[in-house]
XYZ file of N, CA and C in Angstrom:
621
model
N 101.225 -152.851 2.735
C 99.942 -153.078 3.395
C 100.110 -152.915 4.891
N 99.003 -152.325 5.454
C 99.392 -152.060 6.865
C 98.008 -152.563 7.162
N 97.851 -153.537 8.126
C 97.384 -154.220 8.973
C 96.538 -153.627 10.517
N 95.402 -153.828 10.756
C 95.358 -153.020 11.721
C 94.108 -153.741 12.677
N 93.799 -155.018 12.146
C 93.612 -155.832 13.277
C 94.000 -157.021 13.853
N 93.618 -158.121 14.410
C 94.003 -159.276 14.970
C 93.887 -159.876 13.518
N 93.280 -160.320 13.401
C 92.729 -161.489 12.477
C 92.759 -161.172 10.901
N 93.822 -159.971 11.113
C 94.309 -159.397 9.531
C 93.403 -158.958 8.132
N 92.009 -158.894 8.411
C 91.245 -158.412 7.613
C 90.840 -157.090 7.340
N 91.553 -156.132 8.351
C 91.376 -154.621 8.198
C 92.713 -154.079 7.995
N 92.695 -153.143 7.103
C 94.237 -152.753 6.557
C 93.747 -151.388 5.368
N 95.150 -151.201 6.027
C 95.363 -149.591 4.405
C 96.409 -150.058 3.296
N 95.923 -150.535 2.619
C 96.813 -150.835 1.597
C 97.144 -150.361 0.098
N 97.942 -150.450 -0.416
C 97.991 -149.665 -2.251
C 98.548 -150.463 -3.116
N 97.822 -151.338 -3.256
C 97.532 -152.667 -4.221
C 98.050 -152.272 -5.991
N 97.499 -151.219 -5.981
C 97.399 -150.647 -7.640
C 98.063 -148.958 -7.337
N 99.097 -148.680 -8.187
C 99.651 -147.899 -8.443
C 98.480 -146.560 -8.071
N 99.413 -145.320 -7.691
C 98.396 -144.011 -6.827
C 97.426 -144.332 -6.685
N 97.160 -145.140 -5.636
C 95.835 -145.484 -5.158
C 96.057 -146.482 -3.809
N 94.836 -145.469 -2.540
C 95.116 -146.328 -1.520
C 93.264 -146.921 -1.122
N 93.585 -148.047 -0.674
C 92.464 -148.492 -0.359
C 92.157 -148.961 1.155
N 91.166 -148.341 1.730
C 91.210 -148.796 2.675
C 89.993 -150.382 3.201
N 90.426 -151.196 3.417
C 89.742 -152.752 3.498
C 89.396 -152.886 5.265
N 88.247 -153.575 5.182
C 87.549 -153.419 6.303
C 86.691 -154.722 6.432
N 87.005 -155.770 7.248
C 86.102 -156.674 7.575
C 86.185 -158.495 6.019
N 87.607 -157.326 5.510
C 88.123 -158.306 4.553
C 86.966 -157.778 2.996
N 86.424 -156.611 2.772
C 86.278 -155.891 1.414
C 86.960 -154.832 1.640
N 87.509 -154.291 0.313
C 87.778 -152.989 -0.055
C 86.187 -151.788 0.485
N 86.261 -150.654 1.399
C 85.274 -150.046 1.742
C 85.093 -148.711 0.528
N 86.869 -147.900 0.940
C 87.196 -146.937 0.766
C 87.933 -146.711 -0.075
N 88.565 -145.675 -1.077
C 89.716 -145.665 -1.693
C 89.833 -144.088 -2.379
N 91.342 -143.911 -1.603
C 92.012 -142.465 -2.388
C 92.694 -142.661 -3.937
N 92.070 -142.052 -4.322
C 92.947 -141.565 -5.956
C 93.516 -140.155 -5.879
N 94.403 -139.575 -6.494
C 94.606 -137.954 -6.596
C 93.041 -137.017 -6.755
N 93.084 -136.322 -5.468
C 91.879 -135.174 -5.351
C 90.792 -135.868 -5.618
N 90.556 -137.404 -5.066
C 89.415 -137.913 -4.724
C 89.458 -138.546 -3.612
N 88.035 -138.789 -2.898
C 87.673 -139.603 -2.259
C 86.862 -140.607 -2.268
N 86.487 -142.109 -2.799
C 85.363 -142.429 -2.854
C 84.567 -143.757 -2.132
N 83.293 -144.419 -1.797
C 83.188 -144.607 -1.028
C 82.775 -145.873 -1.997
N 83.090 -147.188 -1.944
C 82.901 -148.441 -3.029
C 81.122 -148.840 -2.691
N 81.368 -149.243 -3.530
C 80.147 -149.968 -3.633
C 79.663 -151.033 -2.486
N 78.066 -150.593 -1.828
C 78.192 -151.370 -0.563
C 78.688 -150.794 0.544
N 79.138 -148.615 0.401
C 80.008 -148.669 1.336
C 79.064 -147.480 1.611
N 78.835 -146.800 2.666
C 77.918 -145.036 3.296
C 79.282 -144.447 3.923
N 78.788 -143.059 3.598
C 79.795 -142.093 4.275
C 78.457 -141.590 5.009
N 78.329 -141.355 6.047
C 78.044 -141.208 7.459
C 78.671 -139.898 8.302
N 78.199 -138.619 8.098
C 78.633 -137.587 8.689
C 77.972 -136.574 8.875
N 78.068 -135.684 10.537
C 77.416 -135.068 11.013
C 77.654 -133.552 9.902
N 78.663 -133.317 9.803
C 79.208 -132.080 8.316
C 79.974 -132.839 7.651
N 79.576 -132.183 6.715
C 80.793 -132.459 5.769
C 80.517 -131.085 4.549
N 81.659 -131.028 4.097
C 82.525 -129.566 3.662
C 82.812 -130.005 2.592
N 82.682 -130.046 1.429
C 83.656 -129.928 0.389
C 83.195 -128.843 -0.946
N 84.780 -128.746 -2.100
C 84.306 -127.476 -2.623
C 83.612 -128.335 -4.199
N 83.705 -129.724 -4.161
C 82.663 -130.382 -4.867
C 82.631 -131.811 -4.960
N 81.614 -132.563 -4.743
C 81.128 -133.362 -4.381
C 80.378 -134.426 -5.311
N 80.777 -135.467 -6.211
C 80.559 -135.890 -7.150
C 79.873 -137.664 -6.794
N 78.632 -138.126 -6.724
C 78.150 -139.288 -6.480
C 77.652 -139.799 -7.646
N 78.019 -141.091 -7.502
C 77.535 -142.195 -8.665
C 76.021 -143.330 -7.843
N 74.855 -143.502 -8.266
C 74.245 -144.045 -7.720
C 72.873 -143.273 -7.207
N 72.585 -143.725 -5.649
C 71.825 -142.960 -5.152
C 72.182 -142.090 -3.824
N 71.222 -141.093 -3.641
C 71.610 -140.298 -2.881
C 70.135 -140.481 -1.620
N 70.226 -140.683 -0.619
C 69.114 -140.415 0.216
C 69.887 -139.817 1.693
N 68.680 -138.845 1.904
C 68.984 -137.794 2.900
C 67.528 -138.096 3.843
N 68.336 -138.012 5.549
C 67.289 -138.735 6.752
C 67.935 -137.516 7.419
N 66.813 -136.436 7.311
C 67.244 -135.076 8.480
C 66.572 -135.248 9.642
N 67.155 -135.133 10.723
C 66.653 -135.278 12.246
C 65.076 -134.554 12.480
N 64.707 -135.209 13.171
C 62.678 -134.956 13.137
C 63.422 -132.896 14.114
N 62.654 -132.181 13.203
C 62.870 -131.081 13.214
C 63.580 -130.381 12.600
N 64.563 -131.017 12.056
C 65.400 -130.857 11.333
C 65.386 -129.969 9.608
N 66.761 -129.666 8.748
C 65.898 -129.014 7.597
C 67.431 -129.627 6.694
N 67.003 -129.370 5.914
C 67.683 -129.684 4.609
C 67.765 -127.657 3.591
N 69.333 -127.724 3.418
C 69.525 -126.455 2.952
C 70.387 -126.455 1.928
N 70.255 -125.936 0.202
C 71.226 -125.932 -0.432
C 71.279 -123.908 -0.446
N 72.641 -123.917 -0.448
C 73.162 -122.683 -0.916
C 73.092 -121.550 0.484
N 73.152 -122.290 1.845
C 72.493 -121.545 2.800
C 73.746 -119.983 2.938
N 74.557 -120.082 2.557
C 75.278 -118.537 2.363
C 74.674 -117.720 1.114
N 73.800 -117.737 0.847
C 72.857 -117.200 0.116
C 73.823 -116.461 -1.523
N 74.711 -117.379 -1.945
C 75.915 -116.498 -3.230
C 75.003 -117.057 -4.378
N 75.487 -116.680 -5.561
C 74.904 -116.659 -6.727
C 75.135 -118.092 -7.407
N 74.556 -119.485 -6.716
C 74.810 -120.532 -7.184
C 73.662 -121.094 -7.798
N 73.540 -121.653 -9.432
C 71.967 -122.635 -9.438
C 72.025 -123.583 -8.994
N 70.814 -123.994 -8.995
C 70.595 -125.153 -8.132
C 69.627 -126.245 -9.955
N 70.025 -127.338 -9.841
C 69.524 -127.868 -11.417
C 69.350 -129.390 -11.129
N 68.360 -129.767 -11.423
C 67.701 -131.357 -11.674
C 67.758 -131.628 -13.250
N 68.486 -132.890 -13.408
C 67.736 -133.358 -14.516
C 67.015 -134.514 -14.650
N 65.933 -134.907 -15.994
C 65.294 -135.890 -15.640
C 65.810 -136.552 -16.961
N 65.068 -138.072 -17.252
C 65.098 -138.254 -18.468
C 65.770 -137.643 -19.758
N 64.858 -137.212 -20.033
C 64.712 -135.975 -21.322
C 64.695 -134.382 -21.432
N 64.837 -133.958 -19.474
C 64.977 -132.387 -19.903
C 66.261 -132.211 -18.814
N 67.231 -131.573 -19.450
C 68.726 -131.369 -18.408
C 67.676 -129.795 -17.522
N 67.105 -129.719 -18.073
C 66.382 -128.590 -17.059
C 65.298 -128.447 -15.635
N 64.689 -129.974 -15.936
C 63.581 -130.557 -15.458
C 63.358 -128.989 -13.872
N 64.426 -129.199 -13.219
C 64.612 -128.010 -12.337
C 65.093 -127.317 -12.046
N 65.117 -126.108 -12.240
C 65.965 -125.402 -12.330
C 65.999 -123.929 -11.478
N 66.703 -123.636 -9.745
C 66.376 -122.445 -9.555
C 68.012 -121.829 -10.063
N 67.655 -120.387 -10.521
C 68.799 -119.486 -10.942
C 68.832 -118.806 -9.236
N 69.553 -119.060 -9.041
C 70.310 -118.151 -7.571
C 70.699 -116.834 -7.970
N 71.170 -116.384 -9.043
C 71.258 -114.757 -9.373
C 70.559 -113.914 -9.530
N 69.468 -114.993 -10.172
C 68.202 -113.973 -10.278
C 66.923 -114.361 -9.586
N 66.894 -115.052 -8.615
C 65.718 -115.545 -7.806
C 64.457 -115.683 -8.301
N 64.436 -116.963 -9.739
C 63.930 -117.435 -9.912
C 63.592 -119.035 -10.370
N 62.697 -119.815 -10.434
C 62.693 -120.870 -10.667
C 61.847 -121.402 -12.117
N 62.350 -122.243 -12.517
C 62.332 -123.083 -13.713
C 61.668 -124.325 -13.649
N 60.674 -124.769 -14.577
C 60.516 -126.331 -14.262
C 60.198 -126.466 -16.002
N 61.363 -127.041 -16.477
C 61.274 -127.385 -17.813
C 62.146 -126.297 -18.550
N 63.082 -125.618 -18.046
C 63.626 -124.364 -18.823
C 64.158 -123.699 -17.850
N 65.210 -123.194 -18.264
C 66.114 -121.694 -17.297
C 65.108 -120.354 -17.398
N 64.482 -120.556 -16.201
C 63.591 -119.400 -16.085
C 63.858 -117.814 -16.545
N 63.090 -117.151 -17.560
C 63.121 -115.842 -17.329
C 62.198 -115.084 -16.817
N 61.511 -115.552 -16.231
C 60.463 -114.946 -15.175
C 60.589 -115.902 -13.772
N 59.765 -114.598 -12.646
C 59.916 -115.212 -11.409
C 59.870 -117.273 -11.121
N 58.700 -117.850 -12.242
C 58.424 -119.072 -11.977
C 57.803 -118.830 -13.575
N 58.183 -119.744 -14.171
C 58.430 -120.570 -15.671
C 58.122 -121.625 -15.681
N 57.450 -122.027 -16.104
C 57.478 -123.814 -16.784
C 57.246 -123.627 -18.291
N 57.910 -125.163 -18.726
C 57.912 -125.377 -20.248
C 57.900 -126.933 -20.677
N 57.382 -127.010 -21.704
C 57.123 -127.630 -22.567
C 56.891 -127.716 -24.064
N 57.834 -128.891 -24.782
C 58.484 -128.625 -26.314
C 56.912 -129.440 -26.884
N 55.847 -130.081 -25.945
C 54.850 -131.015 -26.716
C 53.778 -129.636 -27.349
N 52.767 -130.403 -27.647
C 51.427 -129.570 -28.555
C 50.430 -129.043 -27.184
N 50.349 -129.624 -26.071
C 50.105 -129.551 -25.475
C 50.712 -129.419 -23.771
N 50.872 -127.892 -23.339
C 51.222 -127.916 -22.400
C 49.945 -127.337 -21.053
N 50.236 -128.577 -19.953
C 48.909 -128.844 -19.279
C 49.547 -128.041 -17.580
N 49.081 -127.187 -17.026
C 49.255 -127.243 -15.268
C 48.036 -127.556 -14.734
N 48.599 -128.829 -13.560
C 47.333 -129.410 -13.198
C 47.309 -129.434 -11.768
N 46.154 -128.340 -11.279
C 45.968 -128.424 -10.031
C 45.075 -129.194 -9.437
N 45.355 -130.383 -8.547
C 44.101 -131.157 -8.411
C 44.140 -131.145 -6.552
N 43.124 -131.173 -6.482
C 42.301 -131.260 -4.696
C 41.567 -132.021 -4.672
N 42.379 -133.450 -3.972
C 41.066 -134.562 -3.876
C 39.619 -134.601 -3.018
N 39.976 -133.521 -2.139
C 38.980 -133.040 -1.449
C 37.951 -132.493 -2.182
N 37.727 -132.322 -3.048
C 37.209 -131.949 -3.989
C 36.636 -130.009 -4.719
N 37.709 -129.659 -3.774
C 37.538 -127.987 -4.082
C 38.806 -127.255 -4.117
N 39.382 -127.080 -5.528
C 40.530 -126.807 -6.195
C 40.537 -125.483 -6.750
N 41.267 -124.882 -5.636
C 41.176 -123.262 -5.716
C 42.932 -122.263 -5.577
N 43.224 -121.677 -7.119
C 44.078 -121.444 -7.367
C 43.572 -119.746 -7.122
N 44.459 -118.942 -5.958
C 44.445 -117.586 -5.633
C 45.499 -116.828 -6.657
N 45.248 -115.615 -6.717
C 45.926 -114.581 -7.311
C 45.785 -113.304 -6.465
N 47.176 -112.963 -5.903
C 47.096 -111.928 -5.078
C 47.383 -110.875 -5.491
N 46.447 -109.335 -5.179
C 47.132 -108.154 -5.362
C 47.255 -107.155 -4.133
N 47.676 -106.284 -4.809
C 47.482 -105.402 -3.044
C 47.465 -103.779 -3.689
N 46.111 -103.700 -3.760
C 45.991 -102.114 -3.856
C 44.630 -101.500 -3.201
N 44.791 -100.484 -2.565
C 43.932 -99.521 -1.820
C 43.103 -98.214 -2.679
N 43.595 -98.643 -3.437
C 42.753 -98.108 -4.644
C 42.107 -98.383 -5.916
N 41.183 -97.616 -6.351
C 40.799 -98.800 -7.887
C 41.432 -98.978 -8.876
N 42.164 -99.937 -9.150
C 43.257 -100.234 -10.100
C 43.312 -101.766 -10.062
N 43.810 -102.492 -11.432
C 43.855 -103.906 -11.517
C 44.416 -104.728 -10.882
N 44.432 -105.243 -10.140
C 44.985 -107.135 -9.064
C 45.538 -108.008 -9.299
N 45.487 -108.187 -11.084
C 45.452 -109.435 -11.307
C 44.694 -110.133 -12.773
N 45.923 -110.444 -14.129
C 45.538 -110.351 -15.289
C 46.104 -111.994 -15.299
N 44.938 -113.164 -16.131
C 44.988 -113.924 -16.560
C 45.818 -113.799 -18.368
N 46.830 -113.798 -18.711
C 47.198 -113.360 -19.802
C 47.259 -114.243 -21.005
N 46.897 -114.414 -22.299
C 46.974 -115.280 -23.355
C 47.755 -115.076 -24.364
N 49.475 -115.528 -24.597
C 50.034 -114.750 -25.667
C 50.736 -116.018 -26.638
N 50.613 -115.173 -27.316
C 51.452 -116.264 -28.995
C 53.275 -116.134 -29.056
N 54.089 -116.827 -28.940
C 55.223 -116.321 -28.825
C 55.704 -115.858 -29.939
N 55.275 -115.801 -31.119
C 55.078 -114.780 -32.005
C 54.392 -113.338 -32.244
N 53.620 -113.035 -31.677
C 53.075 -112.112 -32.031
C 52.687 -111.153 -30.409
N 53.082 -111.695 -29.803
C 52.548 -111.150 -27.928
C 51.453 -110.959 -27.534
N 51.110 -110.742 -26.759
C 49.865 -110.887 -25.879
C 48.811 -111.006 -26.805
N 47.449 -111.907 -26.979
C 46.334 -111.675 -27.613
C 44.926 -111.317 -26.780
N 44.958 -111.907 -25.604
C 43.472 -111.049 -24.760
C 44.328 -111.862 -23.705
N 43.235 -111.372 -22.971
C 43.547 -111.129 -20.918
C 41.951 -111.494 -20.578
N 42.021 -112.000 -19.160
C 41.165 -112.182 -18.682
C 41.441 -110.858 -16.815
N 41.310 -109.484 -16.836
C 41.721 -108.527 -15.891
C 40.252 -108.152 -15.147
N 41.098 -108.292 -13.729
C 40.354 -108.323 -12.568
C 40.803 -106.553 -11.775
N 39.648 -105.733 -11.192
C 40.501 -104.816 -10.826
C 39.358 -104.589 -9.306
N 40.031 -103.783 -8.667
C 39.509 -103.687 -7.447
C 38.449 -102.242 -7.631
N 37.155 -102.153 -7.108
C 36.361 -101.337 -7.813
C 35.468 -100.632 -6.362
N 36.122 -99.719 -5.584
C 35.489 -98.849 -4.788
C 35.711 -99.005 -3.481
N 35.492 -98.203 -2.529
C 36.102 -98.515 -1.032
C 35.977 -99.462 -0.398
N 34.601 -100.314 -0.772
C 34.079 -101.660 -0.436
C 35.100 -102.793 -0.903
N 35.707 -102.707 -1.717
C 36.214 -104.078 -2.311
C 35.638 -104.724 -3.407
N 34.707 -103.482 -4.174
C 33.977 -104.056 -5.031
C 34.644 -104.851 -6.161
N 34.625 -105.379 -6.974
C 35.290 -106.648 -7.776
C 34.579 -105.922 -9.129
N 36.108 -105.785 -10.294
C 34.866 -105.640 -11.554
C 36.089 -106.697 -12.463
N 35.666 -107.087 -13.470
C 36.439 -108.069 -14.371
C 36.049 -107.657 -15.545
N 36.753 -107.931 -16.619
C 37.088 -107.669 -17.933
C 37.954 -108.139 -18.162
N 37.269 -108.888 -19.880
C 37.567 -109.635 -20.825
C 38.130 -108.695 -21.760
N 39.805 -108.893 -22.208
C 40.439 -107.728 -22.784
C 41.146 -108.558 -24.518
N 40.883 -108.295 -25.863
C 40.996 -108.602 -26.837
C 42.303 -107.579 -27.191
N 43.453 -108.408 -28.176
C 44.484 -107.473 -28.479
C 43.687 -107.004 -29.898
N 43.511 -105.461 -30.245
C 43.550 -105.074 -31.588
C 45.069 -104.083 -32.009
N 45.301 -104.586 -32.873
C 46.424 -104.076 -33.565
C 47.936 -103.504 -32.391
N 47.619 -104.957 -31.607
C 48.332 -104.498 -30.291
C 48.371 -104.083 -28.953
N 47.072 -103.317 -29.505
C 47.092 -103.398 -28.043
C 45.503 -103.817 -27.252
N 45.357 -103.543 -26.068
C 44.333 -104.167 -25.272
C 42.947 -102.954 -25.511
N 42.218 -104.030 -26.102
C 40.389 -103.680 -26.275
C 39.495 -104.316 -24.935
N 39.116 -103.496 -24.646
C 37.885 -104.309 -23.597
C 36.850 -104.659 -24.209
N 36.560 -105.940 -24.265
C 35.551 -106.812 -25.057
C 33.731 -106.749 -24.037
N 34.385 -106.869 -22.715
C 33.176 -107.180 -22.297
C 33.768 -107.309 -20.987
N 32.822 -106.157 -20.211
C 33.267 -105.817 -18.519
C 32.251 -106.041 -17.796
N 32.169 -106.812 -16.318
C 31.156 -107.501 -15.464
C 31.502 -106.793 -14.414
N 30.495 -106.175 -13.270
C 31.085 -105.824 -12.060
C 29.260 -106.010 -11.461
N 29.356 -106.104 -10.579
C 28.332 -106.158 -9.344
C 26.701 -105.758 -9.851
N 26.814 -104.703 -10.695
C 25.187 -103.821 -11.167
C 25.479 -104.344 -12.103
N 26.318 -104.379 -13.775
C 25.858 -104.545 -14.882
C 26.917 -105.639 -15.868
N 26.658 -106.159 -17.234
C 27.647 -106.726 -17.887
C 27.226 -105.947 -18.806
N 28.894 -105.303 -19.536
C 28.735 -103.978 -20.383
C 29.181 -104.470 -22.064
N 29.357 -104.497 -23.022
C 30.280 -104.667 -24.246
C 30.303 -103.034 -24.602
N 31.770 -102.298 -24.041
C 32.018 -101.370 -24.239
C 31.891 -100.796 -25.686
N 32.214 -101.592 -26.992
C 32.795 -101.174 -27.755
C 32.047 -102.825 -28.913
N 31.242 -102.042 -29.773
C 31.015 -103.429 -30.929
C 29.396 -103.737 -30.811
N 28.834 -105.121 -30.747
C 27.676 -105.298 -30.840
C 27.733 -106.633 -29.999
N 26.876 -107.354 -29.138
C 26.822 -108.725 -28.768
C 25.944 -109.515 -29.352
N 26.697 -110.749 -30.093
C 25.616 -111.382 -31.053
C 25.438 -112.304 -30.621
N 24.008 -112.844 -30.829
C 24.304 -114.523 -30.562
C 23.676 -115.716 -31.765
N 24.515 -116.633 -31.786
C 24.206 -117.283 -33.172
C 24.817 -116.213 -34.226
N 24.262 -116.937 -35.407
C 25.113 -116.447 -36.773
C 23.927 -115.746 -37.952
């Protein structure tokens, strides 16, 4: 035991076989094991960097970044995920760093994924302000589609669309309601500025 104040309550000592502890104020704070470091219970590690090639905490974690300040995982930009779990899903978050995308409920195979194993899976955009407005961006200079609301069975693929397309030098707006037949996409019923059309069939109402 090595001693390192007046009043003998601060010391490096190795009480228990490969293992050093360092005691502070008369508790154990600190303590080395082989290729660890850890910080006891009751104890903060406190540092402007810190470096390591992995980093293992029991407990909680809270992070106080300087007012301006930012918080960065993976800032050498290499092929690392980044993963939350909650409760019940080891996926809860999940970005893939290889393929620059994100997950919430599942290892994404599209840009942004969410999932859910219930009967009901809900995304809920709410604006307490009371005007809750979800955009869809496209970018074309010509007349061609913007932007498809899509409806598919994971059995059988796509069944109708709700497709928006950009319609004349003005910016005119036309939409169509698109039904899958035998695969592929039927236009059920197209709206634009002058008329609402049912390309193809009869429009009934009642039975």
């Amino acid at each position: 035991k090595l001693t390192l104040d007046a009043n003998a309550n601060t010391s490096i000592h190795a009480s228990t076989d490969d293992q050093i502890d360092i005691e502070i104020a008369g508790a154990d704070d600190f303590r080395f094991t082989a290729n660890t470091f850890s910080a006891l219970a009751g104890s903060t590690i406190a540092a402007q960097a810190l470096t390591a090639t992995s980093l293992s905490l029991t407990g909680g974690l809270t992070a106080t970044p300087a007012a301006d300040g930012h918080a960065v995982f993976n800032e050498g930009s290499v092929d690392a995920d980044f993963r939350v779990e909650s409760d019940g899903n080891e996926n809860m978050l999940f970005v893939d760093g290889g393929n620059n995308r994100v997950g919430i409920g599942a290892v994404p195979d599209t840009l942004f994924h969410t999932y859910t194993s219930s009967n009901d899976g809900i995304l809920k955009h709410q604006a307490t302000g009371g005007n809750a407005i979800i955009d869809i961006y496209g970018n074309r200079t010509g007349d061609a589609d913007i932007g498809h609301l899509r409806f598919q069975n994971a059995a059988n693929g796509a069944l109708a669309q709700v497709r928006v397309e950009r319609s004349g030098a003005d910016n005119t707006g036309k939409m169509k309601l698109q039904v899958s037949s035998a695969g592929s996409m039927t236009d059920l019923l197209t709206l634009d500025v002058a008329d609402v059309t049912v390309p193809t069939g009869n429009l009934v109402f009642g039975t």
